[in-house]
Short mmCIF file of C-alpha atoms in Angstrom, two decimals:
data_model
loop_
_atom_site.label_atom_id
_atom_site.label_comp_id
_atom_site.label_asym_id
_atom_site.label_seq_id
_atom_site.Cartn_x
_atom_site.Cartn_y
_atom_site.Cartn_z
CA GLU S 1 -43.66 27.21 -69.10
CA THR S 2 -42.83 30.55 -66.75
CA ALA S 3 -45.13 32.53 -68.89
CA LYS S 4 -48.10 30.05 -68.71
CA GLY S 5 -47.63 29.84 -65.05
CA LEU S 6 -47.78 33.52 -64.60
CA GLU S 7 -50.98 33.80 -66.81
CA ALA S 8 -52.57 30.76 -64.77
CA ALA S 9 -51.79 32.60 -61.56
CA LYS S 10 -53.03 35.96 -62.88
CA GLY S 11 -56.36 34.17 -63.78
CA GLN S 12 -56.57 32.48 -60.29
CA PHE S 13 -55.88 35.86 -58.54
CA LEU S 14 -58.56 37.79 -60.71
CA ALA S 15 -61.17 35.24 -59.92
CA SER S 16 -60.40 34.96 -56.23
CA VAL S 17 -60.39 38.74 -55.75
CA SER S 18 -63.65 39.10 -57.90
CA HIS S 19 -65.67 36.73 -55.57
CA GLU S 20 -64.12 38.23 -52.57
CA LEU S 21 -65.18 41.59 -53.78
CA ARG S 22 -68.82 40.58 -54.85
CA THR S 23 -69.94 39.64 -51.36
CA PRO S 24 -69.57 43.02 -49.41
CA LEU S 25 -70.69 44.88 -52.71
CA ASN S 26 -74.03 42.92 -52.76
CA SER S 27 -74.37 44.07 -49.01
CA ILE S 28 -73.80 47.80 -50.00
CA ILE S 29 -76.16 47.59 -52.76
CA GLY S 30 -78.67 45.58 -50.79
CA PHE S 31 -78.69 47.83 -47.74
CA SER S 32 -78.42 51.14 -49.79
CA ASP S 33 -81.70 50.08 -51.80
CA MET S 34 -83.32 49.48 -48.32
CA LEU S 35 -82.25 52.90 -47.15
CA MET S 36 -83.62 54.43 -50.68
CA CYS S 37 -86.91 53.01 -49.96
CA GLU S 38 -86.96 54.17 -46.37
CA VAL S 39 -87.71 50.95 -44.93
CA HIS S 40 -86.73 51.83 -41.33
CA GLY S 41 -87.92 55.61 -41.59
CA ARG S 42 -87.71 58.62 -43.71
CA PHE S 43 -84.39 60.72 -43.88
CA ALA S 44 -84.36 63.92 -41.91
CA ASP S 45 -82.55 65.56 -44.87
CA GLU S 46 -83.13 64.96 -48.80
CA ARG S 47 -79.31 65.29 -49.12
CA GLN S 48 -79.15 62.14 -47.05
CA LYS S 49 -81.19 60.24 -49.45
CA GLU S 50 -79.20 61.71 -52.37
CA ASN S 51 -75.86 60.42 -50.73
CA VAL S 52 -77.15 57.05 -50.37
CA GLY S 53 -78.27 56.77 -53.95
CA ILE S 54 -74.65 57.80 -54.91
CA ILE S 55 -73.28 55.04 -52.75
CA ARG S 56 -75.68 52.69 -54.54
CA ASP S 57 -74.88 53.86 -57.86
CA ALA S 58 -71.05 53.52 -57.10
CA GLY S 59 -71.76 49.98 -55.88
CA LEU S 60 -73.37 48.83 -58.91
CA HIS S 61 -70.74 50.36 -61.04
CA LEU S 62 -68.08 48.50 -59.31
CA LEU S 63 -70.27 45.30 -59.31
CA GLY S 64 -70.27 45.72 -63.01
CA VAL S 65 -66.45 45.97 -63.35
CA VAL S 66 -65.89 42.94 -60.84
CA ASN S 67 -68.46 40.81 -62.89
CA SER S 68 -66.45 41.80 -66.17
CA ILE S 69 -63.23 40.82 -64.68
CA LEU S 70 -64.60 37.41 -63.56
CA ASP S 71 -66.14 36.78 -66.93
CA VAL S 72 -62.78 37.72 -68.62
CA SER S 73 -60.85 35.47 -66.40
CA LYS S 74 -63.23 32.63 -67.01
CA ILE S 75 -63.03 32.98 -70.71
CA GLU S 76 -59.18 32.96 -70.58
CA SER S 77 -58.94 29.85 -68.30
CA GLY S 78 -61.74 28.05 -70.58
CA THR S 79 -64.11 27.57 -67.71
CA TYR S 80 -66.80 29.83 -69.18
CA ALA S 81 -69.58 27.71 -70.10
CA ILE S 82 -72.39 28.71 -72.54
CA HIS S 83 -75.90 27.05 -72.81
CA PRO S 84 -77.41 27.51 -76.29
CA GLU S 85 -81.34 27.83 -76.61
CA PRO S 86 -83.50 29.21 -79.30
CA PHE S 87 -84.72 32.64 -78.79
CA ARG S 88 -85.95 35.96 -80.73
CA PHE S 89 -83.09 38.04 -81.39
CA ASP S 90 -85.14 41.11 -81.86
CA GLU S 91 -86.39 40.64 -78.18
CA ALA S 92 -82.74 40.51 -76.96
CA VAL S 93 -82.26 43.97 -78.74
CA ALA S 94 -85.39 45.42 -77.23
CA LEU S 95 -84.25 44.54 -73.73
CA CYS S 96 -80.80 46.16 -74.34
CA CYS S 97 -82.38 49.44 -75.72
CA GLN S 98 -84.91 49.50 -72.68
CA MET S 99 -81.83 48.81 -70.12
CA MET S 100 -79.55 51.46 -72.16
CA ARG S 101 -82.15 54.26 -72.97
CA LEU S 102 -81.75 56.04 -69.77
CA GLN S 103 -77.99 56.19 -70.15
CA ALA S 104 -78.29 57.27 -73.57
CA ASP S 105 -80.85 60.07 -72.77
CA GLY S 106 -78.48 61.33 -70.13
CA LYS S 107 -75.86 62.00 -72.87
CA THR S 108 -78.38 63.45 -75.40
CA VAL S 109 -77.46 60.59 -77.66
CA ALA S 110 -80.32 58.93 -79.92
CA LEU S 111 -80.36 55.18 -79.70
CA LYS S 112 -82.02 53.81 -83.15
CA PRO S 113 -82.63 50.30 -83.44
CA ALA S 114 -83.54 49.30 -87.06
CA LEU S 115 -84.18 45.49 -87.41
CA PRO S 116 -85.97 44.06 -90.48
CA PRO S 117 -89.15 42.11 -89.94
CA GLY S 118 -89.06 38.46 -89.95
CA LEU S 119 -85.66 38.30 -88.37
CA GLY S 120 -86.67 34.94 -86.38
CA GLU S 121 -84.96 33.18 -83.86
CA VAL S 122 -81.20 32.23 -83.37
CA ARG S 123 -79.70 29.52 -81.12
CA ALA S 124 -77.12 30.82 -78.62
CA ASP S 125 -76.76 31.63 -75.14
CA ARG S 126 -79.29 34.27 -74.44
CA ARG S 127 -77.37 35.84 -71.59
CA ALA S 128 -74.05 35.84 -73.42
CA VAL S 129 -75.85 37.61 -76.69
CA GLN S 130 -77.56 40.17 -74.36
CA GLN S 131 -74.01 41.01 -72.65
CA MET S 132 -72.49 41.46 -76.21
CA LEU S 133 -75.43 44.11 -77.12
CA ILE S 134 -75.14 45.75 -73.71
CA ASN S 135 -71.32 46.27 -73.81
CA LEU S 136 -71.35 47.36 -77.44
CA VAL S 137 -74.09 49.77 -76.79
CA SER S 138 -72.59 51.01 -73.69
CA ASN S 139 -69.11 51.63 -75.19
CA ALA S 140 -70.81 53.24 -78.19
CA ILE S 141 -72.48 55.65 -75.60
CA LYS S 142 -69.54 56.41 -73.73
CA PHE S 143 -67.62 57.54 -76.87
CA THR S 144 -70.29 59.42 -78.43
CA PRO S 145 -70.74 62.98 -77.83
CA ALA S 146 -74.12 64.78 -77.14
CA GLY S 147 -76.37 64.84 -80.09
CA GLY S 148 -74.53 61.62 -81.66
CA THR S 149 -76.54 58.73 -82.84
CA ILE S 150 -76.26 55.11 -82.08
CA GLY S 151 -77.72 52.30 -84.36
CA ILE S 152 -78.39 48.74 -83.98
CA GLY S 153 -78.95 46.48 -87.30
CA ALA S 154 -79.01 43.11 -88.17
CA SER S 155 -79.50 40.87 -91.01
CA LYS S 156 -79.54 36.83 -91.75
CA ILE S 157 -77.15 35.75 -94.69
CA GLY S 158 -77.23 32.23 -95.32
CA THR S 159 -76.68 30.00 -92.05
CA ARG S 160 -75.43 33.13 -90.17
CA LEU S 161 -76.75 36.10 -88.23
CA HIS S 162 -75.11 39.43 -88.64
CA PHE S 163 -75.60 42.16 -86.35
CA TRP S 164 -73.82 45.46 -85.72
CA VAL S 165 -73.73 48.57 -83.30
CA SER S 166 -72.57 51.65 -85.11
CA ASP S 167 -72.11 55.14 -83.74
CA THR S 168 -71.13 58.77 -84.77
CA GLY S 169 -68.58 58.94 -82.06
CA ILE S 170 -64.94 59.79 -81.79
CA GLY S 171 -63.73 56.91 -83.65
CA ILE S 172 -60.42 54.78 -83.41
CA SER S 173 -57.07 55.25 -85.41
CA GLU S 174 -55.98 52.52 -87.56
CA ASP S 175 -52.92 51.91 -85.15
CA ASP S 176 -55.06 51.53 -82.15
CA LEU S 177 -57.34 49.17 -83.90
CA GLU S 178 -54.91 46.22 -83.45
CA ARG S 179 -54.88 46.64 -79.59
CA ILE S 180 -58.67 46.91 -79.11
CA GLY S 181 -60.18 43.86 -77.69
CA GLN S 182 -57.49 42.87 -75.51
CA PRO S 183 -58.26 42.62 -71.67
CA PHE S 184 -57.54 46.08 -69.61
CA THR S 185 -56.58 47.78 -72.76
CA GLN S 186 -58.33 51.12 -73.37
CA VAL S 187 -56.79 53.51 -76.15
CA GLN S 188 -55.34 56.42 -74.41
CA ASN S 189 -54.81 59.87 -76.51
CA ASP S 190 -56.27 63.30 -76.40
CA TYR S 191 -59.65 62.01 -77.56
CA THR S 192 -60.17 59.23 -74.94
CA ARG S 193 -58.58 60.51 -71.93
CA GLN S 194 -61.81 62.05 -70.70
CA TYR S 195 -63.62 58.73 -70.40
CA ASP S 196 -63.44 56.11 -67.78
CA GLY S 197 -63.07 52.45 -67.98
CA VAL S 198 -60.89 49.56 -67.47
CA GLY S 199 -61.05 48.15 -71.19
CA LEU S 200 -62.78 44.93 -70.48
CA GLY S 201 -65.84 45.42 -72.67
CA LEU S 202 -64.88 44.57 -75.95
CA ALA S 203 -62.42 41.86 -74.58
CA LEU S 204 -65.50 40.14 -73.14
CA VAL S 205 -67.55 40.28 -76.14
CA LYS S 206 -64.80 38.83 -78.28
CA GLY S 207 -64.47 35.97 -75.90
CA LEU S 208 -68.28 35.41 -75.96
CA VAL S 209 -68.16 35.47 -79.92
CA VAL S 210 -65.43 32.96 -80.13
CA LEU S 211 -67.45 30.77 -77.77
CA HIS S 212 -70.22 30.74 -80.28
CA GLU S 213 -67.85 30.06 -83.14
CA GLY S 214 -68.56 33.77 -84.43
CA THR S 215 -66.54 36.54 -85.83
CA MET S 216 -66.19 40.24 -84.88
CA SER S 217 -64.92 42.90 -86.74
CA ILE S 218 -64.31 46.83 -85.94
CA ASP S 219 -64.58 49.34 -88.83
CA SER S 220 -63.52 52.75 -87.65
CA ALA S 221 -61.61 56.03 -88.06
CA LEU S 222 -60.68 59.02 -85.94
CA GLY S 223 -63.51 61.48 -86.00
CA ALA S 224 -65.74 59.09 -88.39
CA GLY S 225 -67.39 57.01 -85.79
CA THR S 226 -67.14 53.22 -85.25
CA THR S 227 -69.10 49.93 -86.25
CA VAL S 228 -68.77 46.76 -84.50
CA THR S 229 -70.22 43.80 -86.57
CA ILE S 230 -70.66 40.25 -85.06
CA THR S 231 -71.85 37.29 -86.95
CA LEU S 232 -73.05 34.12 -85.15
CA PRO S 233 -74.24 30.59 -86.57
CA ILE S 234 -78.13 30.77 -86.47
CA ASP S 235 -78.18 27.13 -85.40
CA GLY S 236 -75.66 27.64 -82.57
CA PRO S 237 -72.03 26.42 -82.01
CA GLN S 238 -71.42 22.74 -82.59
CA PRO S 239 -70.70 20.78 -79.44
CA ALA S 240 -67.77 18.52 -79.39
CA ALA S 241 -68.28 14.94 -80.73
CA GLY S 242 -69.79 12.72 -78.07
CA SER S 243 -70.34 15.49 -75.64
CA HIS S 244 -73.38 16.72 -74.24
CA SER S 245 -71.87 19.22 -71.41
CA PRO S 246 -72.03 22.92 -71.80
CA LEU S 247 -69.88 24.43 -74.23
CA ARG S 248 -66.45 26.03 -73.02
CA LEU S 249 -63.31 27.36 -74.85
CA GLN S 250 -60.52 24.91 -75.63
CA GLU S 251 -57.85 24.86 -72.80
CA GLY S 252 -55.12 27.82 -73.20
CA PHE S 253 -57.47 29.93 -75.26
CA SER S 254 -57.20 33.66 -74.75
CA PRO S 255 -59.39 36.36 -76.20
CA THR S 256 -56.50 38.42 -77.30
CA GLU S 257 -55.34 35.97 -79.69
#
């Protein structure tokens, strides 16, 4: 009972802090954008514009971290609701590649989606699936050295959609694979120490997958790259009997389980 109380208090604390941080962050990002566009006059020195750009980028990065913390705390507390709708999966992949292309190019990493024709639609929460793809590709870019390749593939098998993100990165040892996907857990060794992050990406993906009644598996080895595979029901998760409300995790569920 004490452990459950502490877990609930932690979730409440994270949610409260996240909400409090987002308000000033939105102001920082908004006013930085205004300055970057020189709405109230031009900069006297180009270095001033460069510094404002650094402030904006730092604010956007921190906002992404805060949003991830808030989403993970919602998933753990069972209050994260999804709204399934039919949409084309290849469009979600195209949007993900468009968003992540600049980051991949910045590290000289090739981003290569390869989807079969006629993949069709899947019934799921579009925003959640988009978040899964972005988090997986972002992780792959982070841990793939320059000159590497990141692939995105998918196929339909029976009533389920299988999709995966593979990379030629540093890989994960067998011992560390068991801990991957737990919130605030990032493998720390000689290979990963140079990479930043708070270890929320895969935890968030795992929680969103479970909300969709899907599965997630990781195939990796040190120096041999990583492939994360997700399966989702094509027709979407089944709502509880007699319920028409948005789908939520059952009470007490944790994505670490």
